[in-house]
mmCIF file of C-alpha atoms in Angstrom:
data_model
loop_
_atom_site.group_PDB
_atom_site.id
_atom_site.type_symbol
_atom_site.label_atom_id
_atom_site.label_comp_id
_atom_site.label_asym_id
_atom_site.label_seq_id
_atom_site.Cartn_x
_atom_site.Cartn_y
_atom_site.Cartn_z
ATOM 1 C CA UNK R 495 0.000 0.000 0.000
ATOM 2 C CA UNK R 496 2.777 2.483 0.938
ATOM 3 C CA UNK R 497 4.515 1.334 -2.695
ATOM 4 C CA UNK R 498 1.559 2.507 -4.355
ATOM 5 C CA UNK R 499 0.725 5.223 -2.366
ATOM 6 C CA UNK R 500 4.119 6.970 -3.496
ATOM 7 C CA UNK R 501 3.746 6.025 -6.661
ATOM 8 C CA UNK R 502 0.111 7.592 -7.206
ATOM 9 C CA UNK R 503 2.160 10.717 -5.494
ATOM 10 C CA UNK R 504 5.153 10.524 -8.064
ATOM 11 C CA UNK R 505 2.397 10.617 -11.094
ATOM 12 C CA UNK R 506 0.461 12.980 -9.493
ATOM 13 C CA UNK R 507 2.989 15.447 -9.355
ATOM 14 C CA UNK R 508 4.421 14.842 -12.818
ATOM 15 C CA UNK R 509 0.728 15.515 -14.047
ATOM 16 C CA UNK R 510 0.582 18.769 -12.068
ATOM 17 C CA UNK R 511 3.883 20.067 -13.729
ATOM 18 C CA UNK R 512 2.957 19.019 -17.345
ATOM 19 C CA UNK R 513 -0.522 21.473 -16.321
ATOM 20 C CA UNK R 514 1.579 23.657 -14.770
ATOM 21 C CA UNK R 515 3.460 24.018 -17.844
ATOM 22 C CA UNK R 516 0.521 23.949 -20.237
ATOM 23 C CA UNK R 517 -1.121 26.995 -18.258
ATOM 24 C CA UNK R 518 2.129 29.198 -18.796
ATOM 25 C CA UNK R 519 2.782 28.711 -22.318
ATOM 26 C CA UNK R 520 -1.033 28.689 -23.215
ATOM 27 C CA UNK R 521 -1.016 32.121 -21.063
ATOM 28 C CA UNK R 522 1.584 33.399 -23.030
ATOM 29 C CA UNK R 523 0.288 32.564 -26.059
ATOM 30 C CA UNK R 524 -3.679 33.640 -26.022
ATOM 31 C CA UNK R 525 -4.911 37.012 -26.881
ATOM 32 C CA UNK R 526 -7.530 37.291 -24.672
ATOM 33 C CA UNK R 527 -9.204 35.114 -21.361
ATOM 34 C CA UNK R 528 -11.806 33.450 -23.526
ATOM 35 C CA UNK R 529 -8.755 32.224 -25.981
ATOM 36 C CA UNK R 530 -6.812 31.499 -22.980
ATOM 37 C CA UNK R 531 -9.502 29.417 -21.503
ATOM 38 C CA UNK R 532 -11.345 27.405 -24.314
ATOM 39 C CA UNK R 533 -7.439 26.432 -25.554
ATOM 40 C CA UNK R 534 -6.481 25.053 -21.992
ATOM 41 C CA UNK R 535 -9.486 23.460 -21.267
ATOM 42 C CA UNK R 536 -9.138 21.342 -24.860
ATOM 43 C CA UNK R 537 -5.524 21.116 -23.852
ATOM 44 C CA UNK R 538 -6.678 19.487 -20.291
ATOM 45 C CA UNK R 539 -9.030 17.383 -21.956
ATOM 46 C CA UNK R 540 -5.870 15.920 -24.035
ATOM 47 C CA UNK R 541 -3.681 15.137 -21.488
ATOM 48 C CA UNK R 542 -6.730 13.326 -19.709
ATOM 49 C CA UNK R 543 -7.671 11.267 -22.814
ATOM 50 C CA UNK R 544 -3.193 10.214 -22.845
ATOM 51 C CA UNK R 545 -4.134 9.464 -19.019
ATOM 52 C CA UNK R 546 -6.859 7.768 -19.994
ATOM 53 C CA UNK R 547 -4.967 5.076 -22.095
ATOM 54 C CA UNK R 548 -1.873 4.554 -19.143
ATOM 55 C CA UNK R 549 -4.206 3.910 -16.517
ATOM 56 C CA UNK R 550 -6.016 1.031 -19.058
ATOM 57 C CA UNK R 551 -2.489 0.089 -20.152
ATOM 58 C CA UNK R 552 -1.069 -0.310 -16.399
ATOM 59 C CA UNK R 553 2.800 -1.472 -16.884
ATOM 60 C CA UNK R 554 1.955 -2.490 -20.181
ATOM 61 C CA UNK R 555 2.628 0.732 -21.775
ATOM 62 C CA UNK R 556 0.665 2.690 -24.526
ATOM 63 C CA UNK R 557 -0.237 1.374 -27.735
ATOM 64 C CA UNK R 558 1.178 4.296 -30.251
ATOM 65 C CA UNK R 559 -2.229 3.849 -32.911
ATOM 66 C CA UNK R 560 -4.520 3.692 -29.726
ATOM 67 C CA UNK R 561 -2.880 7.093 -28.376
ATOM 68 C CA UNK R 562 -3.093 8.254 -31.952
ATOM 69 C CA UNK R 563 -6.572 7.651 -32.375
ATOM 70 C CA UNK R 564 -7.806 9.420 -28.784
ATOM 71 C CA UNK R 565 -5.827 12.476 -29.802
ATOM 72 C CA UNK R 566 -8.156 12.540 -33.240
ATOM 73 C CA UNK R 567 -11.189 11.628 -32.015
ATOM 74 C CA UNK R 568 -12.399 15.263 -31.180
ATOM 75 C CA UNK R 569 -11.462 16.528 -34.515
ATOM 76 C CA UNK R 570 -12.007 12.929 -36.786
ATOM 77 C CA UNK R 571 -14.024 13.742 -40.175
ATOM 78 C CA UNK R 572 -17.021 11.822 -40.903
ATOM 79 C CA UNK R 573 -15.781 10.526 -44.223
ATOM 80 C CA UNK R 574 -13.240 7.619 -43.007
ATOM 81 C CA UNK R 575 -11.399 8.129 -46.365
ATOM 82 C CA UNK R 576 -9.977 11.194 -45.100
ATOM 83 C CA UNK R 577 -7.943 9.932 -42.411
ATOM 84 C CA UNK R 578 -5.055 7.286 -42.694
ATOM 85 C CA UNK R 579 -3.340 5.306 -39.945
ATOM 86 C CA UNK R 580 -0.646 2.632 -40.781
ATOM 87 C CA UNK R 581 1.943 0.700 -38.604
ATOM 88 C CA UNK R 582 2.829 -2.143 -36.816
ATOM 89 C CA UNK R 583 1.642 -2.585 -33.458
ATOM 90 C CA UNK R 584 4.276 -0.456 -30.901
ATOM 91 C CA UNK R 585 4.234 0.263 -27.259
ATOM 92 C CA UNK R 586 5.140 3.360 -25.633
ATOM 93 C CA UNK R 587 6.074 3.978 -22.096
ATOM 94 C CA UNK R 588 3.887 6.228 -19.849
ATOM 95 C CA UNK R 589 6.348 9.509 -20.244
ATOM 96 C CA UNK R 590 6.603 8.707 -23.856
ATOM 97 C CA UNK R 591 3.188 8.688 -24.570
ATOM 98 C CA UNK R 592 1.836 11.401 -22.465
ATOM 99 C CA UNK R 593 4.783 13.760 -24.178
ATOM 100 C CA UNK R 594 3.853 12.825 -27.461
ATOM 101 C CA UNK R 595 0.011 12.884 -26.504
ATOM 102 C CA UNK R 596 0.540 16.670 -25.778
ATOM 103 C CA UNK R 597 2.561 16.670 -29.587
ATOM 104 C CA UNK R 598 -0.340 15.209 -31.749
ATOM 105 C CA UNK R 599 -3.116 17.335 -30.179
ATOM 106 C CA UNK R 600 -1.469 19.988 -31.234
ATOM 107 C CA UNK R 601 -0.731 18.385 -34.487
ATOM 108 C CA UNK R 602 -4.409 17.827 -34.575
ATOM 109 C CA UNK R 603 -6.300 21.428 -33.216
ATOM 110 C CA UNK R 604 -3.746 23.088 -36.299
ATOM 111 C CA UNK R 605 -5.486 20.322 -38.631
ATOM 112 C CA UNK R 606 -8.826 21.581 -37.696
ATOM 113 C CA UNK R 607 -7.925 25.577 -37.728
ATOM 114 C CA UNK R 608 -6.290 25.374 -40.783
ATOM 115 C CA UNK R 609 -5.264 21.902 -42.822
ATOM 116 C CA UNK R 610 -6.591 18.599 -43.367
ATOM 117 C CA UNK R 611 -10.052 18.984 -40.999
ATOM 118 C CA UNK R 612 -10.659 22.210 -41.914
ATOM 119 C CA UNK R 613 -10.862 21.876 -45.682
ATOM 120 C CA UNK R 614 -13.784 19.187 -46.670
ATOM 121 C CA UNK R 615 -11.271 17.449 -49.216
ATOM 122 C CA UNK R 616 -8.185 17.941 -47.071
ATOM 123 C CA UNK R 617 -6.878 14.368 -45.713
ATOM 124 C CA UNK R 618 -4.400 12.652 -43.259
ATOM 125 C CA UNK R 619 -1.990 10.090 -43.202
ATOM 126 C CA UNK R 620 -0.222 9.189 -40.403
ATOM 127 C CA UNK R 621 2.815 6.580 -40.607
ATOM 128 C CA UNK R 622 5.323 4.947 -38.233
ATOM 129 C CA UNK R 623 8.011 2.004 -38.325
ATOM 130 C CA UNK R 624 10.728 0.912 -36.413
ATOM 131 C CA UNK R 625 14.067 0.889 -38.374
ATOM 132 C CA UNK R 626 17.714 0.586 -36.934
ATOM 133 C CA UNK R 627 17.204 1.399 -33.261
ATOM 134 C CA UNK R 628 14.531 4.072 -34.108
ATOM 135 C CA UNK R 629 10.838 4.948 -34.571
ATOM 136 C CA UNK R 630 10.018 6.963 -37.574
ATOM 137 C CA UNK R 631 6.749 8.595 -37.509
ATOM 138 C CA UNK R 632 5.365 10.912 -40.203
ATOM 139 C CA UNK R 633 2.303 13.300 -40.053
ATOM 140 C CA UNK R 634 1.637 14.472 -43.728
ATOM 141 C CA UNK R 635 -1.755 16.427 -43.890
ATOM 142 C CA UNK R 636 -3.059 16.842 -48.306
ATOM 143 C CA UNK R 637 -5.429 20.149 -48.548
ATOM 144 C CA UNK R 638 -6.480 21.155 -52.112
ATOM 145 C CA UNK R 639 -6.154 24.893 -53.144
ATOM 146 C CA UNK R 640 -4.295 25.100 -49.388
ATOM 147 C CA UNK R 641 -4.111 28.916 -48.505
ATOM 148 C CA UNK R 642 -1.068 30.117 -46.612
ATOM 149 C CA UNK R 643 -1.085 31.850 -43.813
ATOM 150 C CA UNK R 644 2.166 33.359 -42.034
ATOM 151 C CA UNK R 645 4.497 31.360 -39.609
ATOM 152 C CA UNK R 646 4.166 31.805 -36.077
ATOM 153 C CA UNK R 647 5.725 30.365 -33.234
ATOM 154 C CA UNK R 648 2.894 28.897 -30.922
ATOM 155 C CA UNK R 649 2.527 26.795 -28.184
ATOM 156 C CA UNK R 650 2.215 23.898 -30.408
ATOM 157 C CA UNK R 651 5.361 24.554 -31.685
ATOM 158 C CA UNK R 652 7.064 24.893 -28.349
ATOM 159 C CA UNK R 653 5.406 21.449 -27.268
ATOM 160 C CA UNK R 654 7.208 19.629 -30.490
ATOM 161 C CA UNK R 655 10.548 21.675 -30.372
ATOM 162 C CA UNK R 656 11.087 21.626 -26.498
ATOM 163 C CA UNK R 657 8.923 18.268 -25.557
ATOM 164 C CA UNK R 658 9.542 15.870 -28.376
ATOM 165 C CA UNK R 659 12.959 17.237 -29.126
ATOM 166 C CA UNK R 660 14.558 17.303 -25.127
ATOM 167 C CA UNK R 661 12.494 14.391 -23.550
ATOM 168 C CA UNK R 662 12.457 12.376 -26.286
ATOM 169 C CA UNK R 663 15.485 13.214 -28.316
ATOM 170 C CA UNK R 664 13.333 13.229 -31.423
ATOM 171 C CA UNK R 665 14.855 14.728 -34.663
ATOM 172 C CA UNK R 666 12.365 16.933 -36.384
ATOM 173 C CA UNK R 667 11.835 17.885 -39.408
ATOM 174 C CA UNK R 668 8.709 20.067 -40.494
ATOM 175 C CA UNK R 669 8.077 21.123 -44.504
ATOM 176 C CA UNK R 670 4.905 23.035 -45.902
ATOM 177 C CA UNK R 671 4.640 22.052 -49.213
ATOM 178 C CA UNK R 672 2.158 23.294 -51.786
ATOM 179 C CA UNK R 673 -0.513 21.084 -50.528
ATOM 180 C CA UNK R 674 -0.347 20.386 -46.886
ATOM 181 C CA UNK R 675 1.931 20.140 -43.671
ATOM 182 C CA UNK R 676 4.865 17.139 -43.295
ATOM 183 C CA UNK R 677 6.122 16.755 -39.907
ATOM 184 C CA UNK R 678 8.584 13.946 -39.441
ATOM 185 C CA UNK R 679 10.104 12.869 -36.474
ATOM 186 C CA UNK R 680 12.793 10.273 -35.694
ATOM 187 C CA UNK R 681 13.271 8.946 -32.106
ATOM 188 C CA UNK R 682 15.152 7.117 -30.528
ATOM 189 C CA UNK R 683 13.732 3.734 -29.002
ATOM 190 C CA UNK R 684 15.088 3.791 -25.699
ATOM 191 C CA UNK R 685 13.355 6.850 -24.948
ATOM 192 C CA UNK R 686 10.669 5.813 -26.080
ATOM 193 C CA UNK R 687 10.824 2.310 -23.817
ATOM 194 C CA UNK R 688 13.774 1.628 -21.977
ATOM 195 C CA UNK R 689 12.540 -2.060 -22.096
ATOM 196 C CA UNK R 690 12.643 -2.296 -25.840
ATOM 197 C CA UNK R 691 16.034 -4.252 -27.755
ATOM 198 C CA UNK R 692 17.601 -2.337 -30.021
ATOM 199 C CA UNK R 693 18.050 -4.184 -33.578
ATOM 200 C CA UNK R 694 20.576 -2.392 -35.727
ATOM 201 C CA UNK R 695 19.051 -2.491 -39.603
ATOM 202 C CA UNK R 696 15.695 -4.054 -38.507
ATOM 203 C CA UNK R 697 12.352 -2.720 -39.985
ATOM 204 C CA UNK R 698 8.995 -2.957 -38.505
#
């Protein structure tokens, strides 16, 4: 009782930085209190879907399509042709998954403001697979007659750049080509699960 009572006091506090954390960058970022408050709430509500999934996995780990598919869900298009999900089955660790959680609900309120949700034709295919030692895991968003807007540096992009990149030593690379976002990102897999074997060459 005492093992898990420190335990549920270890994840407790991790969960209050990580809200901590979300309230000062979303504070920094909104224009207003109504902004600041409808974006933290959604925020909230997508850490607690990532929670969700590591209390049901336990020990276990995250499944990476599972956490993929809760981040979605609030922003999924009716037409299941617009929305692609392929790879193997992979398990995340709890830090892992609740980082990169944070990552694709980002990935997917920008999808819904201005890419592949918001546009009726616009689509998304989302890709993983393990090769030499690593995960590779690509977002690429298609939007017909896409309209660009300017660059700006928001908290989304602070969550990818600062989360994905320090915790999870992920390489990043992020191209807006004539139709759509790319966002690939290349991590290692022992920060992803310390448990997992390396196999130099092998693909997943």
């Amino acid at each position: 009782i005492r093992f898990l009572m420190r335990e549920v006091a270890h994840r407790s506090k991790n969960q209050l930085t990580v809200v901590s954390s979300i309230a000062k960058q979303t504070a920094r970022h909104a224009r207003t209190f109504a902004a600041f408050q409808d974006a933290f709430q959604k925020r909230v509500q997508g850490l607690a879907r990532s929670t969700d999934l590591l209390i049901a996995g336990g020990v276990a780990g995250v499944e990476l399509r599972a956490l993929i598919e809760a981040q979605i869900e609030p922003f999924r298009p009716s037409d299941k042709g617009r929305l692609e999900i392929v790879g193997s089955p992979f398990r995340l660790s709890n830090q892992a998954a609740q980082t990169l959680g944070l990552a694709l609900h980002e990935l997917a309120t920008n999808a819904a403001k201005y890419g592949a949700f918001a546009s009726p034709q616009g689509r998304l295919a989302i890709r993983w697979r393990r090769s030499g030692g690593k995960l590779e895991l690509t977002w690429r968003e298609t939007v017909p007659r896409l309209r660009r807007r300017a660059e700006t540096r928001g908290f989304g992009t602070e969550v990818i750049e600062r989360m994905l990149g320090g915790t999870l030593e992920a390489e990043i690379e992020r191209t807006v080509h004539r139709d759509g976002l790319e966002c690939r990102f290349v991590m290692p897999l022992k920060r992803l699960d310390p448990e997992l074997t390396e196999v130099e060459g092998e693909d997943r």
